[in-house]
Coordinates of C-alpha atoms in Angstrom, one line a residue:
X1 CA 13.8 70.8 30.3
X2 CA 14.5 69.8 26.7
X3 CA 17.8 68.0 27.9
X4 CA 15.7 65.9 30.3
X5 CA 13.3 64.9 27.5
X6 CA 16.3 64.0 25.3
X7 CA 17.9 62.0 28.1
X8 CA 14.7 60.0 28.6
X9 CA 14.5 59.3 24.9
X10 CA 18.1 58.1 24.9
X11 CA 17.3 55.7 27.7
X12 CA 14.3 54.3 25.8
X13 CA 16.4 53.8 22.7
X14 CA 19.2 52.3 24.8
X15 CA 16.7 49.8 26.3
X16 CA 15.6 48.9 22.8
X17 CA 19.1 48.3 21.7
X18 CA 19.6 45.9 24.7
X19 CA 16.4 44.0 23.8
X20 CA 17.6 43.8 20.2
X21 CA 20.9 42.3 21.2
X22 CA 19.2 39.9 23.6
X23 CA 17.0 38.7 20.7
X24 CA 20.0 38.3 18.4
X25 CA 21.9 36.3 21.0
X26 CA 18.8 34.1 21.5
X27 CA 18.5 33.5 17.7
X28 CA 22.1 32.7 17.4
X29 CA 21.9 30.0 20.0
X30 CA 18.9 28.2 18.2
X31 CA 19.5 25.1 16.3
X32 CA 19.4 26.4 12.6
X33 CA 15.9 26.1 11.0
X34 CA 17.7 24.9 7.7
X35 CA 19.2 22.0 9.6
X36 CA 15.8 20.8 10.9
X37 CA 14.1 21.3 7.6
X38 CA 16.8 19.4 5.7
X39 CA 16.9 16.4 8.0
X40 CA 13.0 16.3 8.0
X41 CA 12.9 16.0 4.2
X42 CA 15.6 13.4 4.2
X43 CA 13.8 11.2 6.7
X44 CA 10.6 11.6 4.6
X45 CA 12.3 10.7 1.4
X46 CA 14.1 7.7 2.9
X47 CA 11.0 6.2 4.2
X48 CA 8.7 6.3 1.1
X49 CA 7.2 2.9 0.3
X50 CA 5.3 1.5 -2.6
X51 CA 2.6 -1.1 -1.8
X52 CA 0.8 -2.4 -4.9
X53 CA -0.2 0.8 -6.8
X54 CA -0.1 3.0 -3.7
X55 CA 2.7 5.3 -2.7
X56 CA 3.0 5.5 1.1
X57 CA 4.7 8.5 2.7
X58 CA 5.1 9.0 6.5
X59 CA 2.7 11.9 7.3
X60 CA 3.2 12.4 11.0
X61 CA 6.4 14.0 12.3
X62 CA 7.2 14.8 16.0
X63 CA 10.4 16.9 16.5
X64 CA 11.9 16.5 20.0
X65 CA 14.3 19.1 21.6
X66 CA 15.9 19.5 24.9
X67 CA 14.0 21.8 27.3
X68 CA 16.5 24.6 26.9
X69 CA 16.5 24.4 23.0
X70 CA 12.7 24.3 22.9
X71 CA 12.5 27.4 25.1
X72 CA 14.6 29.3 22.5
X73 CA 11.8 28.7 20.0
X74 CA 8.6 28.9 22.1
X75 CA 7.5 32.2 20.6
X76 CA 7.9 30.9 17.0
X77 CA 7.1 27.3 17.5
X78 CA 3.6 27.4 15.8
X79 CA 5.1 29.4 12.9
X80 CA 8.0 26.9 12.5
X81 CA 5.6 23.8 12.5
X82 CA 3.5 25.5 9.8
X83 CA 6.6 26.3 7.7
X84 CA 8.0 22.8 8.0
X85 CA 4.6 21.4 7.1
X86 CA 4.4 23.5 4.0
X87 CA 7.9 22.5 2.9
X88 CA 7.3 18.9 3.6
X89 CA 4.0 18.8 1.8
X90 CA 5.7 20.5 -1.3
X91 CA 8.3 17.7 -1.3
X92 CA 5.7 15.0 -0.9
X93 CA 3.7 16.2 -3.9
X94 CA 6.7 15.7 -6.1
X95 CA 6.7 12.0 -5.1
X96 CA 2.8 11.5 -4.9
X97 CA 0.7 14.2 -6.6
X98 CA -2.4 12.8 -4.7
X99 CA -0.9 13.6 -1.2
X100 CA -3.4 15.4 1.0
X101 CA -2.1 18.4 2.9
X102 CA -4.6 17.9 5.6
X103 CA -2.9 14.5 6.5
X104 CA 0.5 16.1 7.2
X105 CA 1.2 16.8 10.9
X106 CA 4.4 18.3 12.3
X107 CA 4.7 18.8 16.1
X108 CA 7.4 20.0 18.5
X109 CA 7.9 18.3 21.9
X110 CA 10.4 18.1 24.7
X111 CA 12.6 15.1 25.6
X112 CA 14.8 15.5 28.7
X113 CA 17.1 12.7 27.5
X114 CA 18.3 14.8 24.5
X115 CA 21.4 16.9 24.9
X116 CA 21.5 20.6 24.1
X117 CA 22.2 21.2 20.5
X118 CA 20.6 18.0 19.3
X119 CA 17.1 17.1 18.2
X120 CA 15.1 13.9 17.5
X121 CA 12.6 13.2 14.8
X122 CA 9.9 10.5 15.2
X123 CA 7.9 9.7 12.1
X124 CA 4.9 7.5 11.4
X125 CA 3.4 5.9 8.3
X126 CA 0.0 6.9 9.4
X127 CA -1.8 9.7 11.2
X128 CA -1.9 8.7 14.9
X129 CA -5.2 8.6 16.8
X130 CA -5.7 11.4 19.3
X131 CA -4.8 9.1 22.2
X132 CA -1.6 8.1 20.6
X133 CA -0.7 11.7 19.8
X134 CA -1.3 12.6 23.4
X135 CA 1.2 9.9 24.3
X136 CA 3.7 11.4 22.0
X137 CA 3.2 14.9 23.3
X138 CA 4.0 14.2 26.9
X139 CA 6.2 16.8 28.7
X140 CA 9.7 16.3 30.2
X141 CA 8.4 15.0 33.4
X142 CA 6.6 12.1 31.7
X143 CA 7.8 8.9 30.0
X144 CA 7.0 8.4 26.4
X145 CA 5.7 4.9 25.6
X146 CA 4.7 4.7 21.9
X147 CA 1.6 2.6 21.1
X148 CA 3.6 0.5 18.5
X149 CA 7.4 0.5 18.7
X150 CA 7.5 -1.1 15.2
X151 CA 5.6 1.8 13.8
X152 CA 7.9 4.5 15.2
X153 CA 11.3 5.4 14.1
X154 CA 13.6 8.1 15.4
X155 CA 16.6 10.0 14.2
X156 CA 18.9 12.1 16.4
X157 CA 20.7 15.0 14.7
X158 CA 23.5 17.2 16.0
X159 CA 22.9 21.0 15.7
X160 CA 25.7 21.7 13.2
X161 CA 26.4 18.4 11.6
X162 CA 28.9 17.8 8.8
X163 CA 26.3 16.9 6.1
X164 CA 28.7 14.7 4.2
X165 CA 29.3 12.7 7.3
X166 CA 25.7 12.8 8.5
X167 CA 24.5 11.3 5.3
X168 CA 26.7 8.2 5.7
X169 CA 24.9 5.2 7.1
X170 CA 26.9 2.9 9.6
X171 CA 26.4 -0.8 9.3
X172 CA 27.5 -3.3 11.9
X173 CA 28.3 -6.7 10.4
X174 CA 28.3 -9.8 12.5
X175 CA 30.3 -12.7 11.2
X176 CA 27.8 -15.5 10.3
X177 CA 28.0 -18.9 11.8
X178 CA 26.4 -20.6 8.7
X179 CA 28.5 -21.5 5.7
X180 CA 28.4 -19.6 2.4
X181 CA 25.6 -21.0 0.3
X182 CA 26.4 -19.0 -2.9
X183 CA 27.6 -15.7 -4.1
X184 CA 25.4 -13.1 -5.8
X185 CA 27.1 -10.9 -8.4
X186 CA 25.7 -7.5 -8.7
X187 CA 26.4 -5.6 -12.0
X188 CA 25.9 -1.9 -12.5
X189 CA 27.1 0.7 -15.0
X190 CA 29.7 1.6 -12.3
X191 CA 31.1 -1.9 -12.0
X192 CA 30.5 -5.3 -10.4
X193 CA 30.6 -6.5 -6.8
X194 CA 29.9 -9.8 -5.1
X195 CA 27.8 -10.5 -2.0
X196 CA 28.1 -13.7 0.0
X197 CA 24.8 -15.3 0.8
X198 CA 24.4 -17.4 4.0
X199 CA 20.6 -17.6 4.2
X200 CA 18.4 -20.0 2.3
X201 CA 16.0 -17.1 1.6
X202 CA 17.0 -13.5 1.0
X203 CA 15.1 -10.3 0.2
X204 CA 16.3 -8.0 -2.5
X205 CA 15.2 -4.3 -2.5
X206 CA 16.0 -0.7 -1.7
X207 CA 15.3 -1.0 2.1
X208 CA 18.2 -1.1 4.5
X209 CA 16.4 -4.0 6.0
X210 CA 16.7 -6.1 2.8
X211 CA 19.4 -8.7 2.7
X212 CA 20.6 -7.5 -0.7
X213 CA 20.3 -3.7 -0.9
X214 CA 19.8 -2.0 -4.3
X215 CA 20.0 1.7 -3.9
X216 CA 17.1 3.6 -5.6
X217 CA 16.9 7.4 -5.2
X218 CA 13.7 7.6 -7.3
X219 CA 11.9 4.8 -5.4
X220 CA 11.6 2.7 -8.7
X221 CA 12.8 -0.3 -6.7
X222 CA 10.4 -1.4 -3.9
X223 CA 11.3 -2.5 -0.5
X224 CA 11.6 -6.3 -0.7
X225 CA 11.3 -6.1 -4.5
X226 CA 12.0 -9.8 -4.9
X227 CA 13.0 -12.8 -2.9
X228 CA 15.6 -15.4 -3.9
X229 CA 15.5 -18.9 -2.2
X230 CA 17.7 -21.9 -2.4
X231 CA 16.1 -25.3 -2.0
X232 CA 17.9 -28.7 -2.7
X233 CA 20.7 -26.7 -4.4
X234 CA 18.2 -25.1 -6.8
X235 CA 17.3 -21.5 -6.9
X236 CA 13.9 -19.9 -7.0
X237 CA 13.0 -16.2 -7.6
X238 CA 9.7 -14.5 -6.6
X239 CA 9.1 -10.9 -7.8
X240 CA 7.2 -8.5 -5.6
X241 CA 8.0 -5.0 -6.9
X242 CA 5.5 -3.2 -9.2
X243 CA 8.2 -2.0 -11.6
X244 CA 9.1 -5.5 -12.7
X245 CA 11.7 -8.2 -12.3
X246 CA 13.2 -9.7 -15.4
X247 CA 15.1 -13.0 -16.1
X248 CA 17.1 -13.1 -19.4
X249 CA 15.0 -10.2 -20.7
X250 CA 11.6 -11.7 -19.9
X251 CA 9.4 -10.0 -17.2
X252 CA 8.3 -12.5 -14.5
X253 CA 4.7 -12.4 -13.3
X254 CA 4.3 -10.7 -9.9
X255 CA 4.3 -13.1 -7.0
X256 CA 5.0 -16.0 -9.3
X257 CA 7.9 -18.3 -8.2
X258 CA 10.2 -19.3 -11.0
X259 CA 13.4 -21.4 -11.1
X260 CA 16.6 -19.6 -12.0
X261 CA 20.1 -20.9 -12.8
X262 CA 23.6 -19.5 -12.3
X263 CA 23.9 -18.6 -16.0
X264 CA 20.7 -16.6 -15.9
X265 CA 20.6 -12.8 -15.6
X266 CA 18.2 -11.3 -13.1
X267 CA 17.4 -7.6 -13.9
X268 CA 15.8 -5.2 -11.5
X269 CA 15.8 -1.7 -13.0
X270 CA 19.5 -0.8 -13.7
X271 CA 20.8 -3.7 -11.6
X272 CA 21.8 -7.1 -13.2
X273 CA 22.3 -10.0 -10.8
X274 CA 23.8 -13.4 -11.4
X275 CA 24.2 -16.4 -9.1
X276 CA 27.6 -18.0 -8.6
X277 CA 27.1 -21.4 -7.1
X278 CA 29.3 -22.9 -4.4

């Protein structure tokens, strides 16, 4: 009789061991949480903008997995979203102490176009309306049609990326048809490089969309910090960044166009720019 009881207990323990192993296998197959968290923070930091005296940080993030990858996290999905929100909010407060936690939204969704082992993050500069959010949260059988494609950006990440390679940005350069108008020399503490300018008006700033990109990890350089225009072989500079644009040591009034010459030094934070005509 005692043997039968022990045998029954052994079976129950054996079943528990099988369940534990199954849970462990399921966890091992998931895309690591640290990878998702790291990429989410990177996307947030890369898309901070300064408009006037306001710091704008994307506050809505929709994470998309393949159906099979999402199934692996269904039981912890709410917990994961809350943890990611907490981490993201903590990083936002370092940039903008006035950031409201209630405005931060992190959701998880399914996208049938995503391969297993990958995920996609869509971020917004503003909290979407309920009808817009409903559009973002459609299931695998539905087609996602964002309300404003210009307001949505997406990043696709592999499950186990080489972070050194993942952080590199790939730029495709198309040979311009227009002639070179002038060269812009960019001086830093690390050295000097030259950029050929083909357009009559170029934007200068930290955004990858600017014609002349000045890297700024602390966001002290604005997107489109200044514009430089050539008209009738003369050069005109218009500052737009709140942290100042200087010509020969003198700060130029915001939004005021001034004429600059090839011998002048244009200073934007630690960058010094000079024009090389012809």
